[in-house]
């Protein structure tokens, strides 16, 4: 069987063709051949006797470290009395002659090569030399040995190469990682993460993969097994999903606890743990034994930020049965991952329970909306503007987006689902893709472009993926809703063929799983590099880390952002690490400020009491008067979430979690009231801006830094950046009224002016002034472009600038 598994792994990856050919050559040699195959493919067996061909590539020479991350330490000269001894034995040093000696040493190619062999590349060698030179020239008291050898050089005795040991001694003082590079590589070796969970490896687990699209019943079947087990754990991606399973279990008379980052609910009045628990996936225990575990939305194992949590659950849960639910695109990968641990996977495929049809016509106008429609947008400003336009037509609509509290999302979903409520239209972001049961007849994509984060941590605007489109479109016509058939279309006519092309593709198969350094690994790093900052430790760890072909290291930009923010605050390493793993939105200034104040108060050993928090958030708060107030209330809710999250990690320093939870519920009700009256808030925001009393424009957190196009679709004239920008600008004017500015007629200002207004680069008053000046110049017969022509650029007939 082991030979068969090895061949299976080999056949899946093209880059293993050479290994496969060698394997085929020894197939006829019996058991000796099998042993040769194993030795050839892996070089060594993994833990517990299992092996993987992907590890073969990882056993090669370690990659060189990114030395740009090595920050030199400052070394001060210490007067230990030896300096005077050196001067007494020889004479005071002539610093000008010493400088000449040092420069000759620096120019020696032999010294540079010798330093490179000891870990000093050109960058580090240069930095080390500058530090060494400064140390020698500015120190009043050098060590006796260094003083004597420098004096010999100045007197023409000795060879400049003899300075190398003293230079390297100094280099290792400012770059302490040079002395422990091998230890650091061992600590950051992530090639066999399955070995991090010995409890799971000690039992034989059964993996059952429930594969199918949205609304296929795959999770339902896994939950039914979970409810009949003696003990179980449900691991979901969202608090809403964990809360849903928590309620479903207890309603089925199966005692179940709820564990999320901010909440612990025990159904036992004495606080004893129940046999079942529903939790967010980051909070699952990998040491508690269960009979059944359910891991939902397994395709998120490739998520660039959170994928590590699914990897940890899949490899580490101590359960006799692990039911994995998700897209079929993850089947091969999960199967291969489990082969590396010696566990087989049973596949159960499901089909969608209701039909879903892609319509042949776009909606084109909000006048064509019908009951059960859901308009999907990908930024908050479009949510505001479209809901405003819908209610201007005499229709009520519910609103759901990511930063709303869970209670508000549920209240809006209940309002939309209620057949007796006049609200029959939903405007939402892709937050509806998971965690909410909605009675939707038709999904309408207002746009197909969404902000994403690439592998480098950079934000981009890109067309949604097939997986994302299917996840959102699948919310239409759910089996348990009043609509048994779902429909999907777009708001704009030219988006419809693009949507059809996206949905016709096969979902990209999953090839890698995320990993994240643990607190223990970072502590071991800090032992070797005690003077490095936490952000720098993380950078060096990732730079030195080794992963095999099954894994990648998750994006750590948010972690580093928080680490840099509180670097100046005196905290021990473990506390600092915990603070930096807090799930906060760094785009929210108020939340970041609160995080900083929490850390500062914590460092003073002063408990963060209920009264202290109330003063900070200025509680009690009132209902929002405009959109700006609503956004601030959402930020306050996130700040209270942060307090609750920290209260479960530092109970003595955040002692008033129950009181904070009480006011958070009150705040949730206030936000619900604001969302119910969101149209009035938008009108108030527009009135304030037009009257000049304030600026209530809500910054779009989703503004990209880069723009990319799908790799598998060629660029034609309509796909050019200019054409897309023009179309997008026209769409935003007819389908979106940006807050804080009056909507302008596209026939008058064109797409460029509308984009400038929308992005806040040009105000309405300034635009009108420019229009007046333009009209005046034309009336007077002046050439409005004469200054432009004098600048060495001219405008062609199509309005595009050309260099001379």
PDB file of C-alpha atoms in Angstrom, residues 400-578:
ATOM      1  CA  UNK A 400     -26.122  43.714   5.291  1.00  0.00           C
ATOM      2  CA  UNK A 401     -22.370  44.329   5.131  1.00  0.00           C
ATOM      3  CA  UNK A 402     -19.307  42.949   6.870  1.00  0.00           C
ATOM      4  CA  UNK A 403     -18.664  45.560   9.579  1.00  0.00           C
ATOM      5  CA  UNK A 404     -22.190  45.358  11.001  1.00  0.00           C
ATOM      6  CA  UNK A 405     -22.471  43.549  14.366  1.00  0.00           C
ATOM      7  CA  UNK A 406     -23.788  39.971  14.173  1.00  0.00           C
ATOM      8  CA  UNK A 407     -27.009  40.953  15.928  1.00  0.00           C
ATOM      9  CA  UNK A 408     -27.712  43.642  13.358  1.00  0.00           C
ATOM     10  CA  UNK A 409     -27.019  41.240  10.484  1.00  0.00           C
ATOM     11  CA  UNK A 410     -29.451  38.715  11.956  1.00  0.00           C
ATOM     12  CA  UNK A 411     -32.088  41.424  12.512  1.00  0.00           C
ATOM     13  CA  UNK A 412     -31.796  42.595   8.891  1.00  0.00           C
ATOM     14  CA  UNK A 413     -31.932  38.996   7.635  1.00  0.00           C
ATOM     15  CA  UNK A 414     -35.047  38.335   9.735  1.00  0.00           C
ATOM     16  CA  UNK A 415     -36.677  41.488   8.374  1.00  0.00           C
ATOM     17  CA  UNK A 416     -35.962  40.424   4.791  1.00  0.00           C
ATOM     18  CA  UNK A 417     -37.128  36.829   5.343  1.00  0.00           C
ATOM     19  CA  UNK A 418     -40.375  37.775   7.106  1.00  0.00           C
ATOM     20  CA  UNK A 419     -43.215  37.269   4.579  1.00  0.00           C
ATOM     21  CA  UNK A 420     -45.370  39.755   6.506  1.00  0.00           C
ATOM     22  CA  UNK A 421     -42.738  42.516   6.445  1.00  0.00           C
ATOM     23  CA  UNK A 422     -42.979  45.027   3.573  1.00  0.00           C
ATOM     24  CA  UNK A 423     -39.179  44.801   3.115  1.00  0.00           C
ATOM     25  CA  UNK A 424     -38.673  42.592   0.062  1.00  0.00           C
ATOM     26  CA  UNK A 425     -35.317  43.823  -1.307  1.00  0.00           C
ATOM     27  CA  UNK A 426     -31.853  43.132   0.117  1.00  0.00           C
ATOM     28  CA  UNK A 427     -28.713  45.173  -0.566  1.00  0.00           C
ATOM     29  CA  UNK A 428     -25.590  43.409   0.670  1.00  0.00           C
ATOM     30  CA  UNK A 429     -21.910  42.748   0.223  1.00  0.00           C
ATOM     31  CA  UNK A 430     -20.439  39.269  -0.190  1.00  0.00           C
ATOM     32  CA  UNK A 431     -20.914  38.931   3.588  1.00  0.00           C
ATOM     33  CA  UNK A 432     -24.101  37.001   2.674  1.00  0.00           C
ATOM     34  CA  UNK A 433     -21.945  34.244   1.153  1.00  0.00           C
ATOM     35  CA  UNK A 434     -21.655  32.475   4.515  1.00  0.00           C
ATOM     36  CA  UNK A 435     -23.465  32.366   7.829  1.00  0.00           C
ATOM     37  CA  UNK A 436     -26.934  33.710   6.993  1.00  0.00           C
ATOM     38  CA  UNK A 437     -30.024  31.839   5.838  1.00  0.00           C
ATOM     39  CA  UNK A 438     -31.774  34.168   3.413  1.00  0.00           C
ATOM     40  CA  UNK A 439     -34.893  33.753   1.292  1.00  0.00           C
ATOM     41  CA  UNK A 440     -33.492  35.093  -1.981  1.00  0.00           C
ATOM     42  CA  UNK A 441     -35.100  34.588  -5.387  1.00  0.00           C
ATOM     43  CA  UNK A 442     -32.573  36.457  -7.550  1.00  0.00           C
ATOM     44  CA  UNK A 443     -28.945  37.488  -7.001  1.00  0.00           C
ATOM     45  CA  UNK A 444     -27.992  40.674  -8.884  1.00  0.00           C
ATOM     46  CA  UNK A 445     -24.289  41.532  -9.121  1.00  0.00           C
ATOM     47  CA  UNK A 446     -23.932  45.320  -9.131  1.00  0.00           C
ATOM     48  CA  UNK A 447     -20.266  44.834 -10.047  1.00  0.00           C
ATOM     49  CA  UNK A 448     -17.907  41.949 -10.764  1.00  0.00           C
ATOM     50  CA  UNK A 449     -14.788  43.716  -9.492  1.00  0.00           C
ATOM     51  CA  UNK A 450     -13.713  43.214  -5.903  1.00  0.00           C
ATOM     52  CA  UNK A 451     -10.737  44.322  -3.801  1.00  0.00           C
ATOM     53  CA  UNK A 452      -8.393  41.427  -3.034  1.00  0.00           C
ATOM     54  CA  UNK A 453      -5.061  40.918  -1.297  1.00  0.00           C
ATOM     55  CA  UNK A 454      -2.360  39.181  -3.305  1.00  0.00           C
ATOM     56  CA  UNK A 455       0.420  36.910  -2.045  1.00  0.00           C
ATOM     57  CA  UNK A 456       2.630  39.941  -1.351  1.00  0.00           C
ATOM     58  CA  UNK A 457      -0.009  41.512   0.875  1.00  0.00           C
ATOM     59  CA  UNK A 458      -0.816  44.189  -1.719  1.00  0.00           C
ATOM     60  CA  UNK A 459      -4.400  45.247  -2.367  1.00  0.00           C
ATOM     61  CA  UNK A 460      -5.675  44.824  -5.901  1.00  0.00           C
ATOM     62  CA  UNK A 461      -8.929  45.285  -7.783  1.00  0.00           C
ATOM     63  CA  UNK A 462      -9.692  42.112  -9.662  1.00  0.00           C
ATOM     64  CA  UNK A 463     -12.632  40.278 -11.176  1.00  0.00           C
ATOM     65  CA  UNK A 464     -14.203  37.886  -8.693  1.00  0.00           C
ATOM     66  CA  UNK A 465     -13.143  34.260  -8.905  1.00  0.00           C
ATOM     67  CA  UNK A 466     -15.371  31.394  -9.937  1.00  0.00           C
ATOM     68  CA  UNK A 467     -15.401  30.143  -6.341  1.00  0.00           C
ATOM     69  CA  UNK A 468     -16.538  33.540  -5.038  1.00  0.00           C
ATOM     70  CA  UNK A 469     -19.176  33.919  -7.744  1.00  0.00           C
ATOM     71  CA  UNK A 470     -20.609  30.453  -7.052  1.00  0.00           C
ATOM     72  CA  UNK A 471     -20.602  31.052  -3.292  1.00  0.00           C
ATOM     73  CA  UNK A 472     -22.626  34.257  -3.679  1.00  0.00           C
ATOM     74  CA  UNK A 473     -24.864  33.085  -6.517  1.00  0.00           C
ATOM     75  CA  UNK A 474     -25.650  29.921  -4.590  1.00  0.00           C
ATOM     76  CA  UNK A 475     -27.581  31.929  -1.995  1.00  0.00           C
ATOM     77  CA  UNK A 476     -30.461  32.242  -4.462  1.00  0.00           C
ATOM     78  CA  UNK A 477     -33.233  29.635  -4.249  1.00  0.00           C
ATOM     79  CA  UNK A 478     -32.091  27.857  -1.105  1.00  0.00           C
ATOM     80  CA  UNK A 479     -33.804  24.568  -0.290  1.00  0.00           C
ATOM     81  CA  UNK A 480     -35.312  25.795   2.994  1.00  0.00           C
ATOM     82  CA  UNK A 481     -36.544  29.139   1.612  1.00  0.00           C
ATOM     83  CA  UNK A 482     -39.831  30.076  -0.038  1.00  0.00           C
ATOM     84  CA  UNK A 483     -38.082  30.227  -3.423  1.00  0.00           C
ATOM     85  CA  UNK A 484     -37.277  26.776  -4.768  1.00  0.00           C
ATOM     86  CA  UNK A 485     -35.536  28.044  -7.896  1.00  0.00           C
ATOM     87  CA  UNK A 486     -32.702  30.554  -7.917  1.00  0.00           C
ATOM     88  CA  UNK A 487     -31.780  33.123 -10.542  1.00  0.00           C
ATOM     89  CA  UNK A 488     -28.546  35.037 -11.114  1.00  0.00           C
ATOM     90  CA  UNK A 489     -27.869  38.103 -13.240  1.00  0.00           C
ATOM     91  CA  UNK A 490     -26.084  41.461 -13.249  1.00  0.00           C
ATOM     92  CA  UNK A 491     -27.182  45.058 -12.885  1.00  0.00           C
ATOM     93  CA  UNK A 492     -25.399  46.191 -16.052  1.00  0.00           C
ATOM     94  CA  UNK A 493     -25.755  44.634 -19.481  1.00  0.00           C
ATOM     95  CA  UNK A 494     -22.057  44.487 -20.321  1.00  0.00           C
ATOM     96  CA  UNK A 495     -21.289  42.554 -17.105  1.00  0.00           C
ATOM     97  CA  UNK A 496     -23.609  39.666 -17.930  1.00  0.00           C
ATOM     98  CA  UNK A 497     -21.403  37.838 -20.486  1.00  0.00           C
ATOM     99  CA  UNK A 498     -18.472  38.217 -18.094  1.00  0.00           C
ATOM    100  CA  UNK A 499     -20.520  36.638 -15.294  1.00  0.00           C
ATOM    101  CA  UNK A 500     -21.543  33.749 -17.532  1.00  0.00           C
ATOM    102  CA  UNK A 501     -17.918  33.165 -18.490  1.00  0.00           C
ATOM    103  CA  UNK A 502     -16.850  33.202 -14.821  1.00  0.00           C
ATOM    104  CA  UNK A 503     -19.545  30.725 -13.780  1.00  0.00           C
ATOM    105  CA  UNK A 504     -18.737  28.412 -16.689  1.00  0.00           C
ATOM    106  CA  UNK A 505     -15.158  27.859 -15.518  1.00  0.00           C
ATOM    107  CA  UNK A 506     -14.141  25.041 -13.237  1.00  0.00           C
ATOM    108  CA  UNK A 507     -13.087  26.077  -9.752  1.00  0.00           C
ATOM    109  CA  UNK A 508      -9.327  26.232  -9.330  1.00  0.00           C
ATOM    110  CA  UNK A 509      -8.070  23.208  -7.452  1.00  0.00           C
ATOM    111  CA  UNK A 510      -6.485  23.770  -4.067  1.00  0.00           C
ATOM    112  CA  UNK A 511      -2.771  23.015  -4.008  1.00  0.00           C
ATOM    113  CA  UNK A 512      -1.404  24.458  -0.752  1.00  0.00           C
ATOM    114  CA  UNK A 513      -2.433  25.044   2.857  1.00  0.00           C
ATOM    115  CA  UNK A 514      -1.530  27.937   5.129  1.00  0.00           C
ATOM    116  CA  UNK A 515       0.799  27.855   8.138  1.00  0.00           C
ATOM    117  CA  UNK A 516       1.575  30.458  10.806  1.00  0.00           C
ATOM    118  CA  UNK A 517       4.440  30.639  13.329  1.00  0.00           C
ATOM    119  CA  UNK A 518       3.383  29.765  16.870  1.00  0.00           C
ATOM    120  CA  UNK A 519       4.121  31.707  20.027  1.00  0.00           C
ATOM    121  CA  UNK A 520       6.538  28.967  21.154  1.00  0.00           C
ATOM    122  CA  UNK A 521       8.537  29.216  17.924  1.00  0.00           C
ATOM    123  CA  UNK A 522       8.786  32.993  18.216  1.00  0.00           C
ATOM    124  CA  UNK A 523       9.878  32.688  21.856  1.00  0.00           C
ATOM    125  CA  UNK A 524      12.696  30.354  20.826  1.00  0.00           C
ATOM    126  CA  UNK A 525      13.700  32.853  18.154  1.00  0.00           C
ATOM    127  CA  UNK A 526      13.709  35.643  20.731  1.00  0.00           C
ATOM    128  CA  UNK A 527      15.982  33.580  22.991  1.00  0.00           C
ATOM    129  CA  UNK A 528      18.643  33.691  20.273  1.00  0.00           C
ATOM    130  CA  UNK A 529      17.864  37.281  19.217  1.00  0.00           C
ATOM    131  CA  UNK A 530      16.889  39.035  22.454  1.00  0.00           C
ATOM    132  CA  UNK A 531      17.350  42.565  21.101  1.00  0.00           C
ATOM    133  CA  UNK A 532      15.251  42.162  17.946  1.00  0.00           C
ATOM    134  CA  UNK A 533      11.769  43.650  17.715  1.00  0.00           C
ATOM    135  CA  UNK A 534       8.796  41.309  17.376  1.00  0.00           C
ATOM    136  CA  UNK A 535       8.146  42.542  13.846  1.00  0.00           C
ATOM    137  CA  UNK A 536      11.756  41.872  12.924  1.00  0.00           C
ATOM    138  CA  UNK A 537      11.630  38.415  14.537  1.00  0.00           C
ATOM    139  CA  UNK A 538       8.608  37.532  12.415  1.00  0.00           C
ATOM    140  CA  UNK A 539      10.315  38.782   9.265  1.00  0.00           C
ATOM    141  CA  UNK A 540      13.449  36.747   9.939  1.00  0.00           C
ATOM    142  CA  UNK A 541      11.364  33.686  10.824  1.00  0.00           C
ATOM    143  CA  UNK A 542       9.468  33.813   7.532  1.00  0.00           C
ATOM    144  CA  UNK A 543      12.691  34.484   5.620  1.00  0.00           C
ATOM    145  CA  UNK A 544      14.376  31.391   7.086  1.00  0.00           C
ATOM    146  CA  UNK A 545      11.290  29.171   7.155  1.00  0.00           C
ATOM    147  CA  UNK A 546      11.258  26.020   5.052  1.00  0.00           C
ATOM    148  CA  UNK A 547       7.968  24.554   3.841  1.00  0.00           C
ATOM    149  CA  UNK A 548       7.353  21.678   1.502  1.00  0.00           C
ATOM    150  CA  UNK A 549       5.159  21.836  -1.592  1.00  0.00           C
ATOM    151  CA  UNK A 550       1.953  21.300   0.379  1.00  0.00           C
ATOM    152  CA  UNK A 551       2.165  24.489   2.452  1.00  0.00           C
ATOM    153  CA  UNK A 552       2.789  28.229   2.443  1.00  0.00           C
ATOM    154  CA  UNK A 553       3.305  30.769   5.217  1.00  0.00           C
ATOM    155  CA  UNK A 554       0.236  32.967   5.679  1.00  0.00           C
ATOM    156  CA  UNK A 555       0.337  36.719   5.223  1.00  0.00           C
ATOM    157  CA  UNK A 556       1.596  38.399   8.401  1.00  0.00           C
ATOM    158  CA  UNK A 557       1.177  42.073   7.490  1.00  0.00           C
ATOM    159  CA  UNK A 558      -1.602  42.670  10.019  1.00  0.00           C
ATOM    160  CA  UNK A 559       0.477  41.016  12.740  1.00  0.00           C
ATOM    161  CA  UNK A 560       3.499  43.169  11.895  1.00  0.00           C
ATOM    162  CA  UNK A 561       1.339  46.312  11.749  1.00  0.00           C
ATOM    163  CA  UNK A 562       0.171  45.756  15.330  1.00  0.00           C
ATOM    164  CA  UNK A 563       3.667  44.746  16.462  1.00  0.00           C
ATOM    165  CA  UNK A 564       5.134  47.981  15.127  1.00  0.00           C
ATOM    166  CA  UNK A 565       2.304  49.983  16.678  1.00  0.00           C
ATOM    167  CA  UNK A 566       3.038  48.804  20.222  1.00  0.00           C
ATOM    168  CA  UNK A 567       6.792  48.261  19.907  1.00  0.00           C
ATOM    169  CA  UNK A 568       7.535  51.250  22.166  1.00  0.00           C
ATOM    170  CA  UNK A 569       5.297  49.872  24.930  1.00  0.00           C
ATOM    171  CA  UNK A 570       7.134  47.686  27.495  1.00  0.00           C
ATOM    172  CA  UNK A 571       5.543  44.225  27.319  1.00  0.00           C
ATOM    173  CA  UNK A 572       6.926  40.749  27.754  1.00  0.00           C
ATOM    174  CA  UNK A 573       7.197  38.739  24.548  1.00  0.00           C
ATOM    175  CA  UNK A 574       4.267  36.372  25.192  1.00  0.00           C
ATOM    176  CA  UNK A 575       1.880  39.239  26.002  1.00  0.00           C
ATOM    177  CA  UNK A 576       3.109  41.206  23.013  1.00  0.00           C
ATOM    178  CA  UNK A 577       2.525  38.202  20.744  1.00  0.00           C
ATOM    179  CA  UNK A 578      -1.024  37.707  22.067  1.00  0.00           C
TER     180      UNK A 578
END
